[in-house]
GROMACS .gro file of C-alpha atoms in nm:
model
  220
    1MET     CA    1   0.200  -0.377   1.592
    2GLU     CA    2   0.131  -0.737   1.493
    3ARG     CA    3   0.392  -0.870   1.738
    4THR     CA    4   0.222  -0.678   2.018
    5LEU     CA    5  -0.114  -0.830   1.928
    6GLN     CA    6   0.035  -1.178   1.911
    7ARG     CA    7   0.169  -1.134   2.264
    8GLU     CA    8  -0.188  -1.049   2.366
    9GLY     CA    9  -0.293  -1.396   2.248
   10TYR     CA   10  -0.398  -1.343   1.885
   11GLY     CA   11  -0.208  -1.620   1.711
   12VAL     CA   12  -0.330  -1.579   1.353
   13LEU     CA   13  -0.364  -1.216   1.248
   14VAL     CA   14  -0.522  -1.118   0.917
   15GLY     CA   15  -0.463  -0.778   0.766
   16MET     CA   16  -0.722  -0.659   0.515
   17ASP     CA   17  -0.740  -0.358   0.289
   18GLU     CA   18  -0.959  -0.250  -0.002
   19VAL     CA   19  -0.907  -0.070  -0.330
   20GLY     CA   20  -1.153   0.060  -0.585
   21ARG     CA   21  -1.417   0.190  -0.347
   22GLY     CA   22  -1.425   0.529  -0.517
   23ALA     CA   23  -1.380   0.414  -0.878
   24LEU     CA   24  -1.652   0.471  -1.136
   25ALA     CA   25  -1.588   0.144  -1.319
   26GLY     CA   26  -1.466  -0.202  -1.233
   27PRO     CA   27  -1.485  -0.402  -0.911
   28VAL     CA   28  -1.413  -0.315  -0.553
   29SER     CA   29  -1.135  -0.545  -0.435
   30VAL     CA   30  -1.016  -0.662  -0.095
   31GLY     CA   31  -0.680  -0.818  -0.016
   32VAL     CA   32  -0.607  -1.036   0.286
   33VAL     CA   33  -0.275  -1.143   0.432
   34ALA     CA   34  -0.253  -1.384   0.725
   35ILE     CA   35   0.051  -1.408   0.951
   36ASP     CA   36   0.144  -1.592   1.267
   37GLU     CA   37   0.448  -1.602   1.494
   38THR     CA   38   0.641  -1.815   1.243
   39CYS     CA   39   0.639  -1.532   0.987
   40ARG     CA   40   0.952  -1.323   0.995
   41SER     CA   41   0.974  -0.951   0.931
   42ALA     CA   42   0.783  -0.835   0.625
   43PRO     CA   43   0.968  -0.796   0.295
   44THR     CA   44   1.159  -0.471   0.265
   45GLY     CA   45   0.952  -0.206   0.095
   46VAL     CA   46   0.607  -0.326   0.202
   47ARG     CA   47   0.391  -0.019   0.256
   48ASP     CA   48   0.056   0.123   0.159
   49SER     CA   49   0.009   0.048  -0.212
   50LYS     CA   50  -0.071   0.414  -0.289
   51LEU     CA   51   0.287   0.503  -0.194
   52LEU     CA   52   0.446   0.255  -0.436
   53ALA     CA   53   0.504   0.272  -0.809
   54PRO     CA   54   0.325   0.001  -1.013
   55ALA     CA   55   0.648  -0.187  -1.091
   56ALA     CA   56   0.745  -0.187  -0.722
   57ARG     CA   57   0.406  -0.326  -0.624
   58GLU     CA   58   0.432  -0.607  -0.877
   59ARG     CA   59   0.780  -0.702  -0.760
   60LEU     CA   60   0.653  -0.727  -0.404
   61VAL     CA   61   0.369  -0.970  -0.478
   62PRO     CA   62   0.573  -1.297  -0.491
   63ARG     CA   63   0.777  -1.186  -0.190
   64ILE     CA   64   0.460  -1.120   0.011
   65GLN     CA   65   0.315  -1.454  -0.094
   66ARG     CA   66   0.627  -1.638   0.025
   67TRP     CA   67   0.642  -1.441   0.350
   68CYS     CA   68   0.291  -1.480   0.484
   69LEU     CA   69   0.091  -1.773   0.622
   70GLY     CA   70  -0.184  -1.725   0.360
   71TYR     CA   71  -0.326  -1.465   0.126
   72GLY     CA   72  -0.614  -1.391  -0.107
   73VAL     CA   73  -0.794  -1.122  -0.304
   74GLY     CA   74  -1.172  -1.101  -0.339
   75HIS     CA   75  -1.371  -0.889  -0.582
   76ALA     CA   76  -1.728  -0.762  -0.605
   77GLY     CA   77  -1.831  -0.646  -0.952
   78PRO     CA   78  -2.017  -0.332  -1.057
   79ASP     CA   79  -2.338  -0.528  -1.098
   80GLU     CA   80  -2.314  -0.640  -0.736
   81ILE     CA   81  -2.231  -0.287  -0.622
   82ASP     CA   82  -2.541  -0.165  -0.805
   83GLU     CA   83  -2.756  -0.435  -0.649
   84ILE     CA   84  -2.648  -0.424  -0.284
   85GLY     CA   85  -2.454  -0.097  -0.242
   86ILE     CA   86  -2.087  -0.024  -0.199
   87MET     CA   87  -2.056  -0.115   0.170
   88ALA     CA   88  -2.227  -0.452   0.132
   89ALA     CA   89  -2.016  -0.514  -0.179
   90LEU     CA   90  -1.702  -0.441   0.022
   91ARG     CA   91  -1.818  -0.698   0.277
   92LEU     CA   92  -1.884  -0.951   0.001
   93ALA     CA   93  -1.539  -0.899  -0.152
   94GLY     CA   94  -1.385  -0.935   0.194
   95GLN     CA   95  -1.571  -1.259   0.259
   96ARG     CA   96  -1.453  -1.396  -0.074
   97ALA     CA   97  -1.095  -1.305   0.013
   98LEU     CA   98  -1.118  -1.466   0.358
   99ALA     CA   99  -1.257  -1.784   0.203
  100GLN     CA  100  -0.924  -1.829   0.025
  101LEU     CA  101  -0.739  -1.872   0.356
  102SER     CA  102  -0.682  -2.213   0.509
  103ALA     CA  103  -0.615  -2.066   0.854
  104THR     CA  104  -0.891  -1.932   1.080
  105PRO     CA  105  -0.825  -1.570   1.186
  106ASP     CA  106  -0.803  -1.493   1.555
  107LEU     CA  107  -0.827  -1.123   1.470
  108VAL     CA  108  -0.882  -0.920   1.153
  109LEU     CA  109  -0.718  -0.579   1.122
  110LEU     CA  110  -0.891  -0.317   0.907
  111ASP     CA  111  -0.753   0.019   0.802
  112GLY     CA  112  -0.963   0.315   0.911
  113ASN     CA  113  -1.227   0.357   1.182
  114HIS     CA  114  -1.521   0.173   1.024
  115ASP     CA  115  -1.583  -0.202   1.037
  116TRP     CA  116  -1.722  -0.274   0.690
  117LEU     CA  117  -1.652  -0.647   0.720
  118THR     CA  118  -1.894  -0.741   0.999
  119ASP     CA  119  -2.254  -0.779   0.883
  120PRO     CA  120  -2.471  -0.551   1.099
  121ALA     CA  121  -2.750  -0.810   1.079
  122ARG     CA  122  -2.530  -1.058   1.267
  123GLU     CA  123  -2.444  -0.833   1.558
  124GLY     CA  124  -2.613  -0.823   1.897
  125LEU     CA  125  -2.951  -0.988   1.940
  126LEU     CA  126  -2.994  -1.027   1.565
  127GLY     CA  127  -2.688  -1.250   1.562
  128LEU     CA  128  -2.868  -1.503   1.779
  129LEU     CA  129  -3.111  -1.565   1.493
  130GLU     CA  130  -2.845  -1.633   1.229
  131ASP     CA  131  -2.822  -1.959   1.039
  132ASP     CA  132  -2.616  -2.215   1.232
  133ASP     CA  133  -2.461  -2.326   0.902
  134ALA     CA  134  -2.325  -1.978   0.828
  135PRO     CA  135  -1.954  -1.932   0.905
  136PRO     CA  136  -1.893  -1.724   1.217
  137SER     CA  137  -1.773  -1.370   1.165
  138PRO     CA  138  -1.411  -1.321   1.273
  139PRO     CA  139  -1.339  -1.060   1.539
  140VAL     CA  140  -1.240  -0.728   1.383
  141ARG     CA  141  -1.028  -0.441   1.506
  142THR     CA  142  -1.020  -0.113   1.315
  143MET     CA  143  -0.710   0.102   1.325
  144ILE     CA  144  -0.639   0.447   1.184
  145LYS     CA  145  -0.339   0.436   0.949
  146ALA     CA  146  -0.320   0.057   0.980
  147ASP     CA  147  -0.171   0.047   0.630
  148MET     CA  148   0.123   0.245   0.772
  149ARG     CA  149   0.148   0.067   1.108
  150CYS     CA  150   0.077  -0.298   1.021
  151SER     CA  151   0.280  -0.492   0.767
  152SER     CA  152  -0.004  -0.737   0.704
  153VAL     CA  153  -0.248  -0.458   0.614
  154ALA     CA  154   0.007  -0.287   0.390
  155ALA     CA  155   0.080  -0.619   0.218
  156ALA     CA  156  -0.293  -0.682   0.168
  157SER     CA  157  -0.320  -0.338   0.009
  158VAL     CA  158  -0.045  -0.427  -0.239
  159LEU     CA  159  -0.208  -0.758  -0.336
  160ALA     CA  160  -0.549  -0.596  -0.383
  161LYS     CA  161  -0.411  -0.310  -0.590
  162VAL     CA  162  -0.206  -0.531  -0.822
  163SER     CA  163  -0.496  -0.773  -0.873
  164ARG     CA  164  -0.753  -0.500  -0.944
  165ASP     CA  165  -0.519  -0.310  -1.176
  166ALA     CA  166  -0.465  -0.631  -1.376
  167LEU     CA  167  -0.841  -0.673  -1.418
  168MET     CA  168  -0.879  -0.317  -1.544
  169LEU     CA  169  -0.591  -0.363  -1.787
  170GLU     CA  170  -0.767  -0.670  -1.927
  171LEU     CA  171  -1.083  -0.464  -1.987
  172ALA     CA  172  -0.905  -0.159  -2.129
  173PRO     CA  173  -0.858  -0.279  -2.492
  174GLU     CA  174  -1.234  -0.333  -2.529
  175HIS     CA  175  -1.311   0.023  -2.414
  176THR     CA  176  -1.011   0.232  -2.517
  177ALA     CA  177  -1.191   0.568  -2.500
  178TYR     CA  178  -1.224   0.546  -2.121
  179GLY     CA  179  -0.849   0.520  -2.054
  180TRP     CA  180  -0.865   0.235  -1.807
  181ASP     CA  181  -0.510   0.134  -1.895
  182HIS     CA  182  -0.389   0.431  -1.690
  183ASN     CA  183  -0.682   0.558  -1.479
  184LYS     CA  184  -0.798   0.210  -1.369
  185GLY     CA  185  -1.161   0.319  -1.369
  186TYR     CA  186  -1.125   0.627  -1.150
  187ALA     CA  187  -1.258   0.973  -1.234
  188ALA     CA  188  -0.974   1.099  -1.455
  189PRO     CA  189  -1.054   1.375  -1.710
  190ASP     CA  190  -1.038   1.142  -2.012
  191HIS     CA  191  -1.264   0.891  -1.838
  192LEU     CA  192  -1.520   1.160  -1.759
  193GLU     CA  193  -1.507   1.296  -2.112
  194ALA     CA  194  -1.571   0.949  -2.256
  195LEU     CA  195  -1.868   0.912  -2.023
  196ARG     CA  196  -2.009   1.243  -2.148
  197GLN     CA  197  -1.974   1.137  -2.509
  198LEU     CA  198  -2.043   0.763  -2.495
  199GLY     CA  199  -2.224   0.699  -2.169
  200PRO     CA  200  -2.152   0.415  -1.927
  201THR     CA  201  -2.055   0.058  -2.019
  202GLU     CA  202  -2.159  -0.264  -1.849
  203HIS     CA  203  -1.847  -0.225  -1.633
  204HIS     CA  204  -1.962   0.105  -1.482
  205ARG     CA  205  -2.149   0.145  -1.155
  206ARG     CA  206  -2.475   0.262  -1.303
  207SER     CA  207  -2.648   0.310  -0.970
  208TRP     CA  208  -2.414   0.604  -0.911
  209ARG     CA  209  -2.595   0.787  -1.195
  210ILE     CA  210  -2.272   0.849  -1.382
  211THR     CA  211  -2.318   1.106  -1.656
  212GLY     CA  212  -1.966   1.238  -1.691
  213THR     CA  213  -1.997   1.475  -1.395
  214TYR     CA  214  -1.832   1.295  -1.108
  215GLU     CA  215  -2.065   1.247  -0.812
  216ASP     CA  216  -1.861   1.125  -0.519
  217GLU     CA  217  -2.121   0.881  -0.389
  218GLY     CA  218  -1.894   0.590  -0.315
  219SER     CA  219  -1.541   0.716  -0.267
  220ALA     CA  220  -1.350   0.701   0.054
   0.00000   0.00000   0.00000
């Protein structure tokens, strides 16, 4: 898919994918992987992170980093999710990830059918009023099953998943009752039971009114 787009004139392609949108605790995280025509075929085994075992994902990280033109992972914390909402937090995490690239994207590929990266306030006539000092928004193309069809998107998914999992593992020893060492902040039974008994921590998304009964307000 990327080679086809490069033949259409998009020299620097950036695949992006997010993890943690539906978690109850921890950040939402966005990975980015930039490639151009000098990048060879993706490392063997690169696929949607959900289809890979944790050890396989971790082994892929240095291979992805050597393969691509540039990469990054951005995070938006639960406090930011509470303040601005999950979609704006996704956009913030994506902008932080893009800021780690030295190359300017000619096109950004997003998995799914919704462009969560482009700020609605900067589209159309409203975009004419934006601050001249603000960085321009890169063009975005959404694609169903992009994590299965585009190596850059699949690689971005792996980087985001490994990075977010590492953050949750760092937090787990301070809050052992919630089981973040294995559920990574998602709505597993032991996590929900701890919420019922102990309530939320500072790492939970309190705006979701978490009480131990999972309300699927932010998952996707």
